[in-house]
Coordinates of C-alpha atoms and ligand atoms in Angstrom, one line a residue:
M1 CA 30.4 -31.9 14.7
A2 CA 28.7 -34.2 17.3
R3 CA 25.2 -33.6 15.8
Q4 CA 26.2 -35.3 12.6
S5 CA 26.7 -38.5 14.4
Y6 CA 23.2 -38.4 15.9
Q7 CA 21.4 -41.7 14.9
P8 CA 17.8 -40.9 14.0
K9 CA 15.2 -42.9 15.7
I10 CA 13.0 -45.0 13.3
P11 CA 9.9 -47.1 13.4
V12 CA 10.6 -50.7 14.4
A13 CA 9.0 -51.9 11.2
L14 CA 11.7 -50.2 9.1
M15 CA 14.5 -51.9 10.9
G16 CA 14.6 -55.2 9.1
N17 CA 12.7 -57.3 6.6
V18 CA 9.2 -55.9 5.7
H19 CA 5.9 -56.9 4.3
I20 CA 3.8 -54.3 2.5
A21 CA 0.1 -54.6 3.4
E22 CA -2.4 -53.2 0.9
G23 CA -5.7 -51.6 2.0
E24 CA -8.9 -51.1 0.1
A25 CA -9.0 -49.3 -3.3
T26 CA -9.1 -45.5 -2.9
Q27 CA -10.9 -42.5 -4.4
S28 CA -9.8 -38.9 -4.8
V29 CA -11.1 -36.5 -2.2
A30 CA -13.3 -34.9 -4.9
N31 CA -14.0 -34.8 -8.6
Q32 CA -13.5 -38.5 -8.8
E33 CA -14.5 -38.9 -12.5
D34 CA -12.2 -36.1 -13.7
I35 CA -9.2 -37.4 -11.7
K36 CA -9.8 -40.9 -12.8
K37 CA -9.8 -39.9 -16.4
L38 CA -6.6 -37.9 -16.1
F39 CA -4.8 -40.6 -14.1
P40 CA -6.1 -44.0 -15.5
N41 CA -3.0 -45.8 -14.4
T42 CA -2.4 -44.4 -10.9
Y43 CA -6.0 -43.8 -9.8
G44 CA -7.6 -46.0 -7.1
M45 CA -4.5 -47.7 -5.8
P46 CA -4.7 -48.9 -2.2
V47 CA -3.1 -47.2 0.8
L48 CA 0.1 -49.2 1.8
T49 CA 1.3 -50.0 5.3
I50 CA 4.9 -51.3 5.9
E51 CA 4.9 -54.0 8.5
A52 CA 7.8 -55.9 10.1
A53 CA 8.3 -59.3 8.6
T54 CA 10.3 -62.3 9.9
G55 CA 13.6 -63.4 8.4
E56 CA 16.7 -61.7 7.3
L57 CA 16.5 -58.6 5.1
A58 CA 17.0 -60.1 1.6
R59 CA 19.5 -58.5 -0.8
V60 CA 17.8 -57.2 -3.9
E61 CA 19.0 -56.7 -7.4
T62 CA 21.1 -53.6 -7.9
F63 CA 19.1 -50.4 -8.6
N64 CA 19.8 -46.7 -8.7
I65 CA 17.6 -43.8 -7.5
G66 CA 17.5 -40.0 -8.4
I67 CA 16.4 -37.4 -5.9
I68 CA 15.0 -33.9 -6.6
L69 CA 14.4 -31.2 -3.9
S70 CA 11.7 -28.9 -5.0
G71 CA 10.5 -25.4 -3.7
G72 CA 11.5 -23.6 -0.5
Q73 CA 14.0 -25.1 1.9
A74 CA 12.7 -27.0 5.0
P75 CA 14.7 -28.4 7.9
G76 CA 15.2 -32.2 7.4
G77 CA 15.8 -32.4 3.7
H78 CA 19.3 -33.7 4.2
N79 CA 17.9 -36.5 6.4
V80 CA 15.5 -37.6 3.8
I81 CA 18.5 -38.0 1.6
S82 CA 20.6 -39.9 4.2
G83 CA 17.6 -42.1 5.0
L84 CA 17.3 -42.9 1.3
Y85 CA 21.1 -43.5 1.0
D86 CA 21.2 -45.9 4.0
G87 CA 18.1 -47.7 3.0
L88 CA 19.4 -48.2 -0.5
K89 CA 22.8 -49.5 0.6
K90 CA 21.2 -51.8 3.1
L91 CA 19.2 -53.4 0.2
N92 CA 22.3 -53.7 -1.9
P93 CA 25.6 -52.0 -1.3
E94 CA 26.0 -51.6 -5.1
N95 CA 22.9 -49.4 -5.4
K96 CA 23.6 -45.8 -6.3
L97 CA 21.9 -42.5 -5.3
Y98 CA 22.0 -39.5 -7.7
G99 CA 21.0 -36.0 -6.7
F100 CA 19.6 -33.7 -9.5
L101 CA 21.1 -30.2 -8.9
G102 CA 19.1 -27.0 -8.4
G103 CA 15.7 -28.6 -8.2
P104 CA 13.5 -30.1 -11.0
I105 CA 15.5 -28.2 -13.7
G106 CA 18.5 -30.5 -12.9
L107 CA 16.6 -33.5 -14.3
V108 CA 15.7 -31.6 -17.5
E109 CA 19.2 -30.1 -18.0
H110 CA 21.0 -33.3 -16.9
K111 CA 22.8 -31.7 -14.0
Y112 CA 23.4 -34.2 -11.3
A113 CA 25.9 -35.6 -8.7
L114 CA 26.5 -39.1 -7.5
L115 CA 26.1 -39.0 -3.7
T116 CA 28.8 -40.9 -1.9
S117 CA 29.1 -41.8 1.8
D118 CA 31.6 -38.9 2.3
T119 CA 29.1 -36.4 1.1
I120 CA 26.2 -37.9 2.9
D121 CA 28.1 -38.1 6.2
E122 CA 29.0 -34.4 6.0
Y123 CA 25.3 -33.5 5.7
R124 CA 23.6 -35.9 8.2
N125 CA 21.2 -34.1 10.6
T126 CA 22.0 -30.6 9.1
G127 CA 19.6 -28.0 7.9
G128 CA 19.3 -26.6 4.4
F129 CA 19.1 -28.1 1.0
D130 CA 22.6 -27.2 -0.1
I131 CA 23.7 -30.8 -0.6
I132 CA 22.1 -30.6 -4.1
G133 CA 20.1 -27.4 -4.1
S134 CA 16.5 -26.8 -4.8
G135 CA 14.4 -24.8 -7.3
R136 CA 10.8 -23.8 -8.1
E137 CA 10.5 -24.9 -11.8
K138 CA 7.6 -27.1 -12.6
L139 CA 7.9 -30.5 -14.3
E140 CA 4.8 -30.6 -16.4
K141 CA 5.6 -30.7 -20.1
P142 CA 6.2 -33.9 -22.1
E143 CA 9.4 -32.4 -23.5
Q144 CA 10.7 -32.1 -19.9
F145 CA 9.6 -35.6 -19.1
E146 CA 11.4 -37.0 -22.2
K147 CA 14.7 -35.2 -21.2
G148 CA 14.2 -36.8 -17.8
I149 CA 13.8 -40.2 -19.3
E150 CA 16.9 -39.8 -21.3
I151 CA 19.1 -39.1 -18.3
C152 CA 17.5 -41.7 -16.1
K153 CA 18.2 -44.4 -18.8
Q154 CA 21.8 -43.2 -19.1
L155 CA 22.3 -43.5 -15.3
G156 CA 20.3 -46.7 -14.8
I157 CA 17.8 -44.9 -12.6
K158 CA 14.8 -47.0 -11.6
A159 CA 13.0 -44.4 -9.5
L160 CA 12.8 -40.7 -8.9
I161 CA 12.0 -39.2 -5.5
I162 CA 10.4 -35.8 -5.5
V163 CA 10.6 -33.9 -2.3
G164 CA 8.2 -31.0 -2.3
G165 CA 4.9 -29.4 -1.3
D166 CA 1.4 -29.8 -2.8
D167 CA 2.3 -28.6 -6.3
S168 CA 5.5 -30.6 -6.6
N169 CA 3.8 -33.8 -5.4
T170 CA 1.0 -33.2 -7.9
N171 CA 3.7 -32.9 -10.6
A172 CA 5.3 -36.2 -9.2
C173 CA 2.0 -37.9 -9.9
V174 CA 1.7 -36.5 -13.4
L175 CA 5.2 -37.8 -14.1
A176 CA 4.4 -41.3 -12.6
E177 CA 1.3 -41.4 -14.8
Y178 CA 3.3 -40.4 -17.9
F179 CA 5.9 -43.0 -17.2
L180 CA 3.3 -45.8 -16.8
Q181 CA 1.3 -44.7 -19.9
N182 CA 4.5 -44.7 -22.0
K183 CA 5.8 -47.9 -20.4
V184 CA 9.0 -46.3 -19.5
G185 CA 9.6 -48.4 -16.3
I186 CA 10.7 -45.5 -14.0
Q187 CA 8.9 -45.2 -10.7
V188 CA 8.1 -41.9 -8.9
I189 CA 7.6 -41.4 -5.2
G190 CA 6.8 -38.1 -3.5
C191 CA 7.8 -36.9 -0.1
P192 CA 5.8 -34.2 1.9
K193 CA 7.9 -31.1 2.6
T194 CA 7.0 -27.5 3.5
I195 CA 7.5 -25.4 6.6
D196 CA 4.1 -23.9 5.9
G197 CA 2.4 -27.1 7.2
D198 CA -0.3 -26.9 4.6
L199 CA 0.4 -30.3 3.0
K200 CA -1.6 -32.4 5.4
N201 CA -4.8 -34.4 5.4
D202 CA -6.3 -37.6 6.7
Q203 CA -3.3 -39.5 5.5
I204 CA -0.4 -37.0 6.0
E205 CA -0.2 -35.8 9.6
T206 CA 2.3 -33.1 8.9
S207 CA 4.8 -32.0 6.3
F208 CA 8.5 -32.0 7.4
G209 CA 10.2 -28.8 8.4
F210 CA 7.1 -27.3 10.1
D211 CA 8.2 -28.6 13.5
T212 CA 11.7 -27.1 13.4
A213 CA 10.7 -23.8 11.7
C214 CA 7.9 -23.2 14.3
K215 CA 10.2 -24.0 17.2
V216 CA 12.9 -21.6 15.9
Y217 CA 10.3 -18.8 15.5
S218 CA 8.7 -19.5 18.9
E219 CA 12.1 -19.3 20.5
L220 CA 12.6 -15.8 18.9
I221 CA 9.1 -14.7 19.9
G222 CA 9.6 -15.9 23.4
N223 CA 12.9 -14.0 23.6
I224 CA 11.2 -10.8 22.4
Q225 CA 8.3 -11.4 24.9
R226 CA 10.8 -11.7 27.8
D227 CA 12.4 -8.4 26.6
A228 CA 9.1 -6.7 26.3
N229 CA 8.1 -7.8 29.8
S230 CA 11.4 -6.6 31.1
A231 CA 11.7 -3.3 29.4
K232 CA 7.9 -2.7 29.3
K233 CA 8.2 -0.2 26.5
Y234 CA 7.5 -1.7 23.0
W235 CA 4.7 -3.3 21.1
H236 CA 6.3 -5.8 18.7
F237 CA 4.5 -6.6 15.4
I238 CA 5.9 -9.9 14.2
R239 CA 5.1 -11.3 10.7
L240 CA 5.6 -15.0 10.2
M241 CA 6.2 -16.9 7.0
G242 CA 3.5 -19.1 5.5
R243 CA 2.6 -18.2 1.9
S244 CA -1.1 -18.8 2.4
A245 CA -2.3 -20.8 5.4
S246 CA -1.7 -19.5 9.0
H247 CA -0.5 -22.8 10.5
I248 CA 2.9 -21.3 11.4
A249 CA 1.4 -18.3 13.2
L250 CA -1.1 -20.5 15.0
E251 CA 1.5 -23.0 16.2
C252 CA 3.8 -20.2 17.3
A253 CA 0.9 -18.7 19.3
L254 CA 0.3 -22.0 21.0
Q255 CA 3.9 -22.3 21.9
S256 CA 4.5 -18.7 23.1
Q257 CA 1.0 -17.3 24.1
P258 CA 1.3 -13.7 22.6
N259 CA -1.1 -10.9 23.3
I260 CA -2.6 -11.1 19.8
C261 CA -2.4 -13.6 17.0
L262 CA -4.2 -13.0 13.7
I263 CA -5.4 -16.0 11.8
S264 CA -6.1 -15.3 8.1
E265 CA -8.7 -18.1 7.7
E266 CA -10.8 -16.6 10.6
I267 CA -10.5 -13.1 9.1
E268 CA -11.8 -14.4 5.8
A269 CA -14.6 -16.4 7.4
K270 CA -15.8 -13.4 9.3
N271 CA -15.5 -11.2 6.2
M272 CA -13.3 -8.7 8.2
T273 CA -11.9 -5.5 6.7
L274 CA -8.5 -4.0 7.3
N275 CA -10.3 -1.6 9.6
D276 CA -11.9 -4.4 11.6
I277 CA -8.4 -5.9 12.1
V278 CA -7.0 -2.5 13.2
D279 CA -9.9 -2.2 15.6
R280 CA -9.3 -5.6 17.1
I281 CA -5.6 -4.8 17.7
T282 CA -6.4 -1.3 19.0
K283 CA -8.9 -2.6 21.6
V284 CA -6.3 -4.8 23.2
I285 CA -3.7 -2.0 23.2
V286 CA -6.1 0.4 24.9
A287 CA -7.2 -2.2 27.4
R288 CA -3.6 -3.0 28.3
A289 CA -2.7 0.7 28.5
N290 CA -5.6 1.3 30.9
V291 CA -3.8 -0.9 33.4
G292 CA -0.4 0.5 32.7
L293 CA 0.8 -2.1 30.3
N294 CA 2.2 -0.3 27.2
F295 CA 3.9 -3.3 25.6
G296 CA 2.9 -6.5 23.9
T297 CA 3.2 -8.9 20.9
V298 CA 1.1 -9.3 17.8
L299 CA 1.7 -12.3 15.5
I300 CA 0.7 -11.7 11.8
P301 CA 0.6 -14.5 9.2
E302 CA 2.4 -13.7 6.0
G303 CA -0.6 -14.5 3.8
L304 CA -3.0 -12.2 5.7
I305 CA -3.4 -9.6 3.0
E306 CA -4.9 -12.0 0.5
F307 CA -7.5 -13.3 3.0
I308 CA -9.0 -9.9 3.6
P309 CA -11.9 -10.1 1.1
A310 CA -11.7 -6.5 -0.1
M311 CA -7.9 -6.7 -0.3
R312 CA -8.1 -9.9 -2.3
R313 CA -10.5 -8.1 -4.8
L314 CA -8.1 -5.2 -5.1
I315 CA -5.1 -7.5 -5.7
E316 CA -7.1 -9.4 -8.3
E317 CA -8.0 -6.2 -10.1
L318 CA -4.5 -5.0 -10.0
N319 CA -3.2 -8.4 -11.4
D320 CA -5.7 -8.0 -14.3
I321 CA -4.9 -4.3 -15.0
L322 CA -1.1 -4.8 -14.8
A323 CA -0.9 -8.0 -16.9
D324 CA 1.1 -7.1 -20.0
N325 CA 0.1 -3.4 -19.6
E326 CA 2.4 -1.4 -22.0
E327 CA 0.6 1.8 -21.2
F328 CA 1.2 1.5 -17.5
N329 CA 4.8 0.5 -18.0
T330 CA 5.5 3.6 -20.0
L331 CA 4.1 6.0 -17.4
E332 CA 6.8 8.0 -15.6
G333 CA 6.9 8.4 -11.8
D334 CA 4.9 6.9 -9.0
D335 CA 2.3 9.7 -9.0
N336 CA 1.3 9.2 -12.6
K337 CA 1.0 5.4 -12.0
R338 CA -1.0 6.0 -8.9
E339 CA -3.5 8.3 -10.7
Y340 CA -3.8 5.8 -13.6
L341 CA -4.6 2.9 -11.3
K342 CA -7.1 5.0 -9.2
L343 CA -9.2 5.5 -12.4
K344 CA -8.9 1.9 -13.7
L345 CA -9.9 0.2 -10.4
T346 CA -13.6 -0.3 -9.5
P347 CA -14.8 2.5 -7.1
E348 CA -14.6 0.2 -4.0
S349 CA -11.1 -1.0 -4.8
S350 CA -10.0 2.5 -5.8
D351 CA -11.1 3.7 -2.3
L352 CA -9.2 1.0 -0.6
Y353 CA -6.1 1.6 -2.7
R354 CA -6.2 5.3 -1.8
S355 CA -6.6 4.5 1.9
L356 CA -3.4 2.4 2.0
P357 CA -0.1 3.9 3.1
R358 CA 1.7 4.9 -0.2
S359 CA 4.6 2.5 0.4
I360 CA 2.2 -0.5 0.6
A361 CA 0.1 0.6 -2.3
R362 CA 3.3 0.8 -4.3
Q363 CA 4.4 -2.7 -3.2
L364 CA 1.1 -4.0 -4.5
T365 CA 1.8 -2.7 -7.9
L366 CA 5.5 -3.5 -8.2
D367 CA 6.1 -7.1 -7.2
R368 CA 4.8 -9.9 -9.3
D369 CA 6.0 -13.5 -9.5
P370 CA 6.5 -15.3 -12.9
H371 CA 2.7 -16.2 -12.9
G372 CA 1.8 -12.5 -12.6
N373 CA 0.7 -12.8 -8.9
V374 CA 1.7 -10.3 -6.2
M375 CA 4.5 -11.7 -4.0
V376 CA 2.9 -11.5 -0.6
S377 CA 6.1 -12.3 1.3
L378 CA 7.5 -8.9 0.2
I379 CA 4.5 -6.9 1.5
E380 CA 5.3 -5.5 4.9
T381 CA 1.9 -6.1 6.5
E382 CA 3.4 -5.6 10.0
K383 CA 4.4 -2.0 9.0
L384 CA 1.0 -1.4 7.4
L385 CA -0.7 -2.5 10.6
I386 CA 1.6 -0.4 12.8
E387 CA 0.8 2.7 10.7
M388 CA -2.9 2.1 10.7
V389 CA -3.1 1.3 14.5
S390 CA -1.0 4.4 15.3
K391 CA -3.4 6.6 13.4
K392 CA -6.4 5.1 15.2
L393 CA -4.7 5.5 18.6
A394 CA -3.9 9.1 17.9
Q395 CA -7.6 9.7 17.2
L396 CA -8.6 7.9 20.4
K397 CA -6.0 9.9 22.4
A398 CA -7.4 13.2 21.0
S399 CA -10.9 12.3 22.2
G400 CA -9.5 11.2 25.6
Q401 CA -10.2 7.5 25.1
Y402 CA -6.6 6.3 25.2
V403 CA -4.0 7.3 27.7
G404 CA -1.1 5.0 26.8
K405 CA 2.2 5.3 25.0
F406 CA 2.6 3.4 21.7
S407 CA 6.2 2.7 20.7
T408 CA 6.6 -0.1 18.2
L409 CA 9.2 -2.5 16.6
S410 CA 8.5 -4.6 13.5
H411 CA 9.9 -8.1 12.7
F412 CA 9.6 -10.6 9.9
F413 CA 10.6 -14.2 10.7
G414 CA 10.9 -16.6 7.8
Y415 CA 14.4 -17.4 6.5
E416 CA 15.6 -17.7 10.2
G417 CA 13.8 -21.0 10.4
R418 CA 13.8 -22.6 6.9
C419 CA 17.4 -24.0 7.1
A420 CA 17.7 -24.5 10.9
L421 CA 19.3 -27.6 12.3
P422 CA 16.4 -30.0 12.3
S423 CA 14.8 -30.8 15.6
N424 CA 14.9 -34.4 16.7
F425 CA 11.4 -34.8 15.5
D426 CA 12.3 -33.6 12.0
A427 CA 15.6 -35.5 11.9
D428 CA 13.8 -38.7 12.9
Y429 CA 10.7 -38.1 10.7
C430 CA 12.8 -37.2 7.6
Y431 CA 15.2 -40.1 7.9
S432 CA 12.2 -42.4 8.3
L433 CA 10.6 -40.9 5.2
G434 CA 13.8 -41.6 3.2
L435 CA 13.9 -45.2 4.4
T436 CA 10.2 -45.6 3.6
A437 CA 10.7 -44.4 0.1
T438 CA 13.4 -47.0 -0.5
R439 CA 11.1 -49.8 0.7
L440 CA 8.3 -48.5 -1.6
I441 CA 10.7 -48.5 -4.6
A442 CA 12.0 -51.9 -3.8
A443 CA 8.4 -53.1 -3.9
G444 CA 7.9 -51.6 -7.3
K445 CA 5.5 -48.9 -6.2
T446 CA 4.9 -45.7 -8.2
G447 CA 2.5 -42.6 -7.9
Y448 CA 2.7 -42.8 -4.1
M449 CA 3.8 -40.4 -1.4
A450 CA 5.9 -41.8 1.3
V451 CA 4.2 -41.3 4.7
V452 CA 4.9 -41.9 8.4
R453 CA 2.0 -41.8 10.8
H454 CA 1.1 -41.8 14.5
L455 CA 3.7 -39.1 15.0
T456 CA 2.7 -38.2 18.5
R457 CA 3.8 -41.6 19.7
P458 CA 7.5 -42.5 20.3
A459 CA 9.4 -42.9 17.0
S460 CA 9.7 -46.7 17.4
E461 CA 5.9 -46.9 17.2
W462 CA 5.5 -44.7 14.1
V463 CA 3.8 -46.5 11.1
A464 CA 5.4 -46.1 7.7
G465 CA 3.6 -46.6 4.4
G466 CA 2.5 -45.0 1.1
V467 CA -0.5 -43.0 0.0
P468 CA -1.6 -42.9 -3.6
I469 CA -1.2 -39.2 -4.6
T470 CA -4.4 -39.3 -6.7
M471 CA -6.3 -39.9 -3.4
M472 CA -5.4 -36.4 -2.2
M473 CA -6.4 -34.6 -5.4
N474 CA -9.3 -32.5 -6.6
M475 CA -9.8 -30.1 -9.5
E476 CA -9.1 -26.4 -9.0
H477 CA -8.9 -23.3 -11.1
R478 CA -5.3 -22.5 -11.9
N479 CA -4.3 -19.8 -14.4
G480 CA -7.7 -19.8 -16.1
K481 CA -7.9 -23.7 -16.4
M482 CA -9.3 -26.5 -14.3
K483 CA -6.3 -28.5 -13.1
P484 CA -5.8 -31.6 -10.9
V485 CA -4.1 -30.6 -7.7
I486 CA -3.5 -31.9 -4.1
Q487 CA -5.9 -30.0 -1.8
K488 CA -4.0 -27.4 0.3
A489 CA -4.9 -27.6 4.0
L490 CA -5.9 -24.2 5.5
V491 CA -6.3 -23.7 9.3
D492 CA -9.5 -25.6 10.3
L493 CA -11.6 -23.2 12.4
N494 CA -13.4 -26.1 14.0
G495 CA -10.1 -27.9 14.7
A496 CA -8.6 -28.3 18.2
P497 CA -5.5 -26.0 17.6
F498 CA -7.6 -23.0 16.6
R499 CA -10.2 -23.7 19.3
H500 CA -7.5 -23.7 21.9
L501 CA -6.4 -20.2 20.7
E502 CA -9.9 -19.0 20.6
E503 CA -10.6 -20.2 24.2
H504 CA -7.5 -18.5 25.6
R505 CA -6.9 -15.4 23.6
A506 CA -8.8 -13.0 25.8
E507 CA -6.8 -14.1 28.8
W508 CA -3.5 -13.9 26.8
A509 CA -4.4 -10.4 25.6
E510 CA -5.3 -8.7 28.8
A511 CA -3.5 -10.5 31.7
A512 CA -0.3 -8.8 32.8
T513 CA 1.4 -11.6 31.0
C514 CA 0.7 -15.2 30.0
Y515 CA 3.8 -15.4 27.9
I516 CA 5.7 -18.7 27.4
Y517 CA 9.4 -18.5 26.7
P518 CA 10.2 -21.8 24.9
G519 CA 13.9 -21.2 24.5
P520 CA 16.1 -22.9 21.9
I521 CA 15.4 -26.3 20.4
Q522 CA 17.0 -29.0 22.6
Y523 CA 18.7 -31.9 20.9
Y524 CA 19.8 -33.9 23.9
G525 CA 18.2 -34.5 27.3
P526 CA 14.9 -36.0 28.6
S527 CA 12.5 -37.0 25.9
E528 CA 9.8 -34.5 27.1
V529 CA 12.3 -31.7 26.4
C530 CA 13.9 -32.9 23.1
N531 CA 11.4 -35.1 21.3
Q532 CA 8.1 -33.3 21.6
P533 CA 6.1 -32.8 18.4
T534 CA 4.3 -29.5 17.7
K535 CA 1.3 -28.4 19.8
T536 CA -0.7 -28.6 16.6
L537 CA -0.1 -32.3 16.3
Q538 CA -0.6 -32.9 20.0
L539 CA -4.0 -31.1 20.0
E540 CA -5.1 -32.7 16.8
H541 CA -4.4 -36.1 18.3
G542 CA -6.0 -35.3 21.6
C543 CA -2.7 -35.5 23.6
Ligands
LIG601 P1 7.3 -24.1 -0.1 O1 5.9 -24.1 -0.2 O2 8.0 -24.3 -1.4 O3 7.8 -25.1 0.9 O4 7.9 -22.7 0.4 C1 7.3 -22.0 1.5 C2 7.8 -20.7 1.8 O5 8.9 -20.8 2.7 C3 6.7 -19.7 2.2 O6 6.6 -19.8 3.6 C4 7.2 -18.4 1.7 O7 6.2 -17.5 1.3 C5 8.0 -18.8 0.4 O8 8.4 -20.1 0.6 C6 9.1 -17.8 0.1 O9 9.8 -18.3 -1.0 P2 11.1 -17.7 -1.6 O10 12.2 -17.9 -0.6 O11 11.3 -18.5 -2.8 O12 10.7 -16.3 -1.9

C-alpha cells in the first residue's frame, strides 16, 4: 500500500557522517550511592548528542544486531526496526539484523528470525508488533543472561536493542551491566516505548506510541461527542487505557474537550473518595439538566481505581488475604466468598467492599496477574460510576433536586489504538530512534537509551543522542524488596497540560458544547494537519 512507501522525516544530523559529543558525568535521579553500587560499570556515563560531521559516511566493520520488543504493543515499533535495518545497512551492507520472537523469552529460548529487506519492506510504517511479536517476560536472572550470551555468540550479535517501557529498560541496563562485568562484549541499547506516556523525564520528551494512540482515541471521542450533540440523549462514560498514569485521558481531554475528565493523580492528591467522584460527576449532570442538556461525555483513566486512597487500601488488603489462600479457594459460591472476605477485611475496607456493586466487588477478588496484583484493565470502572451516579441522581430526583433524564452508554478504548497505523509523528520519531540506536552501537556505547529531543520542532531539527539508563533510576519497593527502577512519570499537577484542563474544565462542563471533533489521523496534507505533536508536548514546551 502507498503508506508503506512513506519516507520518514529524520534529523539532519542522522543523514550522514556523525560525531558523538559527550556531556558531563551524570548521576541517578535519586539514591545515588545505591545505584552506583549496583551499576559500577554503567553509572555516571555522560549524556550523548549526535552531531553532523563532515566527510563521507565511513563503512564500518561488519556487525550484527538483535532486537527484542517488550510489553504492550505501541504504534511505531515496526519503524524502529526499519530505522535500525536501514541504519545498519548504510554502515555496512553485510550487517545483519535478527529479531527475537515473542519478546524477551525469544532470547532465552533461542527463537529468532533473520530480518531481510523483503520482510522489512512489508512492515514499514505499519502498526503492531507482529513482525517478531512481543511478550511481558522479564530478563533478570543470570541463567537467562547466559542463555542470551550463548545465542548472541552463535549469531555474531554485537548488540541487543530492547524496546520497552520503564521496567524493560531497567532490565536492559541490568543486562548491559552484567555483560560489562563479565567482559562478554555485547552492548545493550534501550528504546522508549509505551502508549501510556509514563516513560518520560528531563531527557525523554515522550515515549513512542502515545501520539498515535491518543489521536485514535480522540477521534473516537470526538465522533461520540458529535453524536451526543446531535441526538442529545446519552451520557457516554468512556474509560481510556493507561495502566497507572492518566496521561492518555488528559491528552484526549485536551484534544476533544469533554464535559468531564477525571485525572487519577488529582484524585489521589485531594484524597477523594469514590463518593466524592460520584458527587463531582453528578453536579455537572444536574447543572446541564437544569438548562435542558441531558447528554455529555465523561473520560475515565483506566488506573483510577488504584488512585482512590480507600480503594487502594481495599485492593492491598485483598491482595494479602487472597495470596495463596487455600481456605478461600475451597469455598463454594460467590456468597460464601463474599461473607468470608467481609470478615477478614478491616472494618473500613469491609464497609467499602459491601458498598460496591456486586459485579465490581467480584472482579476485585477474581482477577490477579502473575505477581498477585489485581488487573485494573479488567475492572469496568465506567460501569461502576454509571451505577453509582444513577443511584445518586435517583435520590436527587426523589427530593426534587434533579429534573433531567439520565440514559447512559459505556465504552472502553485501549486496544483500538495500540496497533494503529502510526501517525507521521510516530513514524518519523520511531524511524529516527532506530537510526540513533545504530549510531550508538557503531560508537561502542552500552547501557544507554536512544533518545530524540526537541520534538515540537520540524523533524529535520530534532536532536538525537543517548541517555545513560542509570541516570533515570531510583530505588523503589517492588515485591517486598528495594529494587533499582526507572522512575515512572505520573501526571504533574503543576505542569502546563493539567493546568490547561483545570482552567477550562468548568467551561467545558457547563457550556452547551465546547466539544472538539479532531477526526481521523491525517497522513498527507499541510504540515499543521499531519505533523502536529500531542497537545501535551506542545503545552510542556510552551508552544
Ligand atoms: P506497556 O506499559 O507494556 O507499554 O503496556 C501498556 C498497556 O497498553 C496499558 O495501557 C494496559 O493497561 C496494558 O498495557 C494492558 O496489557 P495487556 O494487553 O497485556 O493486558
